[in-house]
Amino acid sequence: MSENNRKKLLKKAKLLEGRKIGDLIKEIKKTDESSKIKTKSAVGDAIETYFEVTKNNSFLPDIEHLEIELKTSPLKFNRLKTELTSKEPLSLNIINYCKEIESEGDIKKSSFYKKGKEILLIFYIHDGETRSEYIIKYVFIWKMDASVLLELEPDYKNIIKKIINGEAHNIHQWEHQHLTLCPKHGGKMKDPNCNKSKTLQPFSDIKAEVRAFRLKSSYINLILKRYLESKNIFQSWDDDIQKNGHVVIKYGEWQEVGEGFKSWGEKKQ
């Protein structure tokens, strides 16, 4: 039954590819007068409503019965509109420093693995100011399998080590390759009276910044590259993509890309 439900979910998700966010909102409003979507700018709200997911800060996946998290992520064109790459890193769940150390550095016991070991990724093209015109480009389920965990584990262990050493307030994104922490609050960290931006850490009296786990943009590009290769969209890639995570999609003819690697993509319509 669970497998059938997963197939139904993915089938519903795949129907989004090629559609505009504005069209999706109109369709939702036809059948849901009480929809939380109030404007055409609510990209995340539109996707969540489509999948009947309620905004939450739960430690469990958004689609709990299938153990699948839901995430939207924008892609951006280069100046000539010949290339698409990840527009920004992908934020995951907020870290509780005091509880996270219970994993003892075992990434499979981490909070972000429990919540997002499988993520339904919705990639849309962030092009222009009118969000209703954004087009959903790629939709697929990404799994944190053994190979992914091997890639993320060094960063995770680094984070746990800092917490255990009472240095949660001194964790920096430049210390990590793929998985890092990012600020996740609406306050001002530098303001000593702003409690909204700070939280407790287990081995120091110094409060640490409220942060969430984050996958860096270069790693999002790598996730997309692997997906597109699996679908035979690309004919050739150079190993340099592993180093710099640059270039996800190229349109048209063979082109030199980055530091000596080439790619082949779809013809732009």
Short mmCIF file of C-alpha atoms in Angstrom, two decimals:
data_model
loop_
_atom_site.label_atom_id
_atom_site.label_comp_id
_atom_site.label_asym_id
_atom_site.label_seq_id
_atom_site.Cartn_x
_atom_site.Cartn_y
_atom_site.Cartn_z
CA MET A 1 0.00 0.00 0.00
CA SER A 2 2.81 2.37 0.91
CA GLU A 3 4.55 1.76 -2.42
CA ASN A 4 1.33 2.47 -4.30
CA ASN A 5 0.92 5.71 -2.36
CA ARG A 6 4.48 6.70 -3.22
CA LYS A 7 3.79 6.09 -6.90
CA LYS A 8 0.62 8.19 -6.68
CA LEU A 9 2.55 10.98 -4.99
CA LEU A 10 5.28 10.99 -7.63
CA LYS A 11 2.71 10.85 -10.43
CA LYS A 12 0.95 13.89 -8.95
CA ALA A 13 4.29 15.62 -8.51
CA LYS A 14 5.37 14.98 -12.11
CA LEU A 15 2.24 16.76 -13.35
CA LEU A 16 3.84 19.98 -12.09
CA GLU A 17 6.72 19.90 -14.57
CA GLY A 18 6.36 22.62 -17.20
CA ARG A 19 3.58 24.44 -15.35
CA LYS A 20 3.58 28.05 -14.17
CA ILE A 21 3.15 28.82 -10.49
CA GLY A 22 0.29 31.20 -11.36
CA ASP A 23 -1.63 28.46 -13.18
CA LEU A 24 -1.22 26.17 -10.21
CA ILE A 25 -2.59 28.80 -7.82
CA LYS A 26 -5.64 29.37 -10.04
CA GLU A 27 -6.37 25.65 -10.09
CA ILE A 28 -6.08 25.38 -6.31
CA LYS A 29 -8.41 28.31 -5.75
CA LYS A 30 -11.08 26.71 -7.93
CA THR A 31 -11.47 23.85 -5.49
CA ASP A 32 -10.37 25.44 -2.23
CA GLU A 33 -11.95 28.75 -1.31
CA SER A 34 -10.27 28.67 2.08
CA SER A 35 -6.79 28.29 0.60
CA LYS A 36 -4.01 30.04 2.48
CA ILE A 37 -2.69 31.30 -0.86
CA LYS A 38 -3.53 35.00 -0.96
CA THR A 39 -1.18 36.27 -3.68
CA LYS A 40 0.51 35.00 -6.81
CA SER A 41 3.88 35.39 -5.11
CA ALA A 42 3.48 32.50 -2.69
CA VAL A 43 5.59 29.84 -4.44
CA GLY A 44 6.13 27.69 -1.36
CA ASP A 45 2.51 28.03 -0.26
CA ALA A 46 1.28 26.96 -3.69
CA ILE A 47 3.39 23.81 -3.68
CA GLU A 48 2.48 22.92 -0.09
CA THR A 49 -1.22 23.43 -0.76
CA TYR A 50 -1.01 21.30 -3.93
CA PHE A 51 0.33 18.43 -1.84
CA GLU A 52 -2.00 19.18 1.09
CA VAL A 53 0.94 19.88 3.40
CA THR A 54 0.51 22.24 6.35
CA LYS A 55 3.36 24.57 7.29
CA ASN A 56 5.12 23.11 10.28
CA ASN A 57 8.29 22.98 12.36
CA SER A 58 7.93 19.27 13.05
CA PHE A 59 10.98 17.01 13.36
CA LEU A 60 9.06 14.55 11.17
CA PRO A 61 8.87 14.65 7.33
CA ASP A 62 6.16 16.83 5.76
CA ILE A 63 4.45 13.83 4.18
CA GLU A 64 4.75 11.78 7.33
CA HIS A 65 3.02 8.55 6.30
CA LEU A 66 5.43 8.16 3.37
CA GLU A 67 8.45 9.56 5.27
CA ILE A 68 9.07 12.12 2.52
CA GLU A 69 10.04 15.75 3.05
CA LEU A 70 8.88 18.44 0.59
CA LYS A 71 11.22 21.19 -0.62
CA THR A 72 11.09 23.83 -3.34
CA SER A 73 14.31 25.21 -4.80
CA PRO A 74 14.89 27.96 -7.39
CA LEU A 75 17.14 27.77 -10.43
CA LYS A 76 18.60 30.85 -12.12
CA PHE A 77 19.72 31.68 -15.65
CA ASN A 78 23.06 33.22 -16.44
CA ARG A 79 23.09 36.62 -18.14
CA LEU A 80 22.74 35.13 -21.64
CA LYS A 81 20.06 32.67 -20.50
CA THR A 82 22.07 29.74 -21.81
CA GLU A 83 22.77 28.13 -18.46
CA LEU A 84 20.81 27.20 -15.34
CA THR A 85 22.32 26.68 -11.91
CA SER A 86 21.02 26.54 -8.36
CA LYS A 87 20.03 30.03 -7.22
CA GLU A 88 20.55 29.42 -3.52
CA PRO A 89 21.41 26.77 -0.90
CA LEU A 90 18.68 24.47 0.38
CA SER A 91 17.72 24.98 4.02
CA LEU A 92 16.64 21.94 6.01
CA ASN A 93 15.47 21.66 9.63
CA ILE A 94 16.51 23.86 12.56
CA ILE A 95 19.20 22.28 14.73
CA ASN A 96 18.68 21.79 18.45
CA TYR A 97 22.28 21.80 19.70
CA CYS A 98 21.44 20.10 22.98
CA LYS A 99 19.57 17.22 21.34
CA GLU A 100 21.73 16.84 18.23
CA ILE A 101 24.70 15.53 20.22
CA GLU A 102 22.60 12.48 21.13
CA SER A 103 23.51 11.17 17.67
CA GLU A 104 27.13 10.87 18.84
CA GLY A 105 28.20 11.82 15.35
CA ASP A 106 26.23 9.02 13.67
CA ILE A 107 24.71 10.75 10.66
CA LYS A 108 21.87 8.20 10.46
CA LYS A 109 20.77 9.36 13.92
CA SER A 110 20.90 13.04 12.93
CA SER A 111 17.78 15.17 12.99
CA PHE A 112 18.15 16.19 9.35
CA TYR A 113 18.38 12.54 8.23
CA LYS A 114 15.29 11.58 10.22
CA LYS A 115 13.35 14.44 8.63
CA GLY A 116 14.79 14.45 5.14
CA LYS A 117 16.25 11.07 4.23
CA GLU A 118 13.96 11.29 1.21
CA ILE A 119 13.07 14.69 -0.20
CA LEU A 120 10.59 15.48 -2.95
CA LEU A 121 12.45 18.30 -4.70
CA ILE A 122 10.51 20.84 -6.76
CA PHE A 123 12.87 22.95 -8.88
CA TYR A 124 11.48 26.05 -10.55
CA ILE A 125 13.09 28.71 -12.75
CA HIS A 126 13.41 32.02 -10.92
CA ASP A 127 13.28 34.34 -13.92
CA GLY A 128 12.07 37.94 -13.56
CA GLU A 129 10.06 39.65 -10.84
CA THR A 130 6.65 38.08 -11.54
CA ARG A 131 6.58 34.93 -9.46
CA SER A 132 3.33 33.71 -10.99
CA GLU A 133 5.28 33.29 -14.25
CA TYR A 134 7.94 31.05 -12.71
CA ILE A 135 8.00 27.65 -14.44
CA ILE A 136 8.43 24.39 -12.56
CA LYS A 137 11.28 22.62 -14.34
CA TYR A 138 12.26 19.42 -12.52
CA VAL A 139 10.50 17.25 -9.95
CA PHE A 140 11.98 14.13 -8.38
CA ILE A 141 12.59 12.32 -5.09
CA TRP A 142 16.14 12.60 -3.81
CA LYS A 143 17.37 9.96 -1.36
CA MET A 144 20.14 10.25 1.21
CA ASP A 145 21.54 6.85 0.31
CA ALA A 146 24.84 5.39 1.52
CA SER A 147 26.94 7.31 -1.02
CA VAL A 148 25.28 10.61 -0.10
CA LEU A 149 25.80 9.98 3.61
CA LEU A 150 29.51 9.34 2.97
CA GLU A 151 29.73 12.75 1.31
CA LEU A 152 27.87 14.58 4.07
CA GLU A 153 29.31 12.73 7.05
CA PRO A 154 32.62 14.67 7.38
CA ASP A 155 30.71 17.97 7.60
CA TYR A 156 28.26 16.53 10.10
CA LYS A 157 31.02 15.17 12.33
CA ASN A 158 32.72 18.57 12.17
CA ILE A 159 29.51 20.25 13.38
CA ILE A 160 29.02 17.76 16.23
CA LYS A 161 32.66 18.14 17.27
CA LYS A 162 32.24 21.92 17.53
CA ILE A 163 29.13 21.50 19.69
CA ILE A 164 30.82 19.00 22.02
CA ASN A 165 33.76 21.40 22.38
CA GLY A 166 31.41 24.18 23.47
CA GLU A 167 31.95 26.02 20.18
CA ALA A 168 28.44 25.99 18.67
CA HIS A 169 28.61 29.79 18.55
CA ASN A 170 31.77 29.50 16.45
CA ILE A 171 30.50 27.28 13.63
CA HIS A 172 31.18 28.81 10.21
CA GLN A 173 29.95 27.83 6.75
CA TRP A 174 33.43 28.05 5.22
CA GLU A 175 34.47 25.09 7.39
CA HIS A 176 32.17 22.73 5.47
CA GLN A 177 32.12 21.37 1.94
CA HIS A 178 28.53 20.20 1.37
CA LEU A 179 26.48 20.27 4.59
CA THR A 180 26.58 23.33 6.81
CA LEU A 181 24.48 25.49 9.15
CA CYS A 182 22.79 28.77 8.27
CA PRO A 183 21.02 31.46 10.36
CA LYS A 184 17.32 30.71 10.77
CA HIS A 185 15.67 33.54 12.67
CA GLY A 186 14.26 37.01 12.11
CA GLY A 187 16.32 38.67 14.80
CA LYS A 188 19.68 40.41 15.09
CA MET A 189 22.45 38.15 16.34
CA LYS A 190 24.75 41.08 17.17
CA ASP A 191 22.12 42.60 19.44
CA PRO A 192 22.83 41.19 22.95
CA ASN A 193 19.18 41.72 23.91
CA CYS A 194 17.75 39.82 20.94
CA ASN A 195 16.75 36.41 22.28
CA LYS A 196 15.00 35.51 19.02
CA SER A 197 18.33 34.93 17.31
CA LYS A 198 20.00 32.93 20.08
CA THR A 199 19.57 29.56 21.72
CA LEU A 200 21.26 27.32 24.29
CA GLN A 201 24.17 25.02 23.57
CA PRO A 202 25.06 22.09 25.88
CA PHE A 203 28.72 22.72 26.75
CA SER A 204 29.00 26.48 27.01
CA ASP A 205 27.17 29.33 28.69
CA ILE A 206 27.55 31.36 25.50
CA LYS A 207 24.34 31.28 23.50
CA ALA A 208 24.65 30.09 19.91
CA GLU A 209 22.85 31.45 16.90
CA VAL A 210 19.57 29.80 15.89
CA ARG A 211 20.54 27.88 12.77
CA ALA A 212 19.28 25.24 10.37
CA PHE A 213 21.08 22.54 8.44
CA ARG A 214 21.76 23.60 4.87
CA LEU A 215 22.97 21.96 1.67
CA LYS A 216 25.29 24.29 -0.21
CA SER A 217 24.42 25.48 -3.72
CA SER A 218 27.33 23.55 -5.21
CA TYR A 219 25.88 20.36 -3.74
CA ILE A 220 22.40 21.16 -5.07
CA ASN A 221 24.02 21.46 -8.50
CA LEU A 222 25.60 18.06 -7.98
CA ILE A 223 22.24 16.54 -7.01
CA LEU A 224 20.71 17.92 -10.20
CA LYS A 225 23.64 16.81 -12.32
CA ARG A 226 23.26 13.24 -11.08
CA TYR A 227 19.52 13.26 -11.67
CA LEU A 228 19.87 14.60 -15.22
CA GLU A 229 22.58 12.08 -16.01
CA SER A 230 20.34 9.28 -14.79
CA LYS A 231 17.74 10.43 -17.30
CA ASN A 232 20.35 10.63 -20.09
CA ILE A 233 19.82 14.35 -20.54
CA PHE A 234 23.58 14.88 -20.57
CA GLN A 235 25.88 12.93 -22.87
CA SER A 236 29.19 13.93 -21.34
CA TRP A 237 30.51 15.39 -18.11
CA ASP A 238 33.99 16.05 -16.84
CA ASP A 239 35.03 15.14 -13.30
CA ASP A 240 35.59 18.84 -12.56
CA ILE A 241 31.87 19.06 -11.78
CA GLN A 242 32.69 17.10 -8.63
CA LYS A 243 35.06 19.86 -7.53
CA ASN A 244 33.20 23.06 -8.21
CA GLY A 245 29.56 21.98 -8.61
CA HIS A 246 29.25 24.49 -11.47
CA VAL A 247 26.81 24.25 -14.37
CA VAL A 248 23.65 22.25 -14.17
CA ILE A 249 21.88 22.73 -17.46
CA LYS A 250 23.11 23.94 -20.83
CA TYR A 251 20.93 24.60 -23.84
CA GLY A 252 21.76 24.12 -27.49
CA GLU A 253 25.05 22.94 -28.96
CA TRP A 254 28.13 21.51 -27.27
CA GLN A 255 29.78 24.25 -25.25
CA GLU A 256 32.92 24.70 -23.23
CA VAL A 257 31.93 25.09 -19.60
CA GLY A 258 33.85 26.11 -16.51
CA GLU A 259 37.33 24.62 -16.25
CA GLY A 260 37.47 22.29 -19.21
CA PHE A 261 34.31 20.23 -19.01
CA LYS A 262 31.46 20.05 -21.47
CA SER A 263 27.77 19.35 -21.26
CA TRP A 264 24.84 18.78 -23.53
CA GLY A 265 21.32 19.86 -22.71
CA GLU A 266 17.85 20.28 -24.07
CA LYS A 267 17.02 22.74 -26.80
CA LYS A 268 15.40 25.78 -25.25
CA GLN A 269 11.83 26.20 -26.44
#
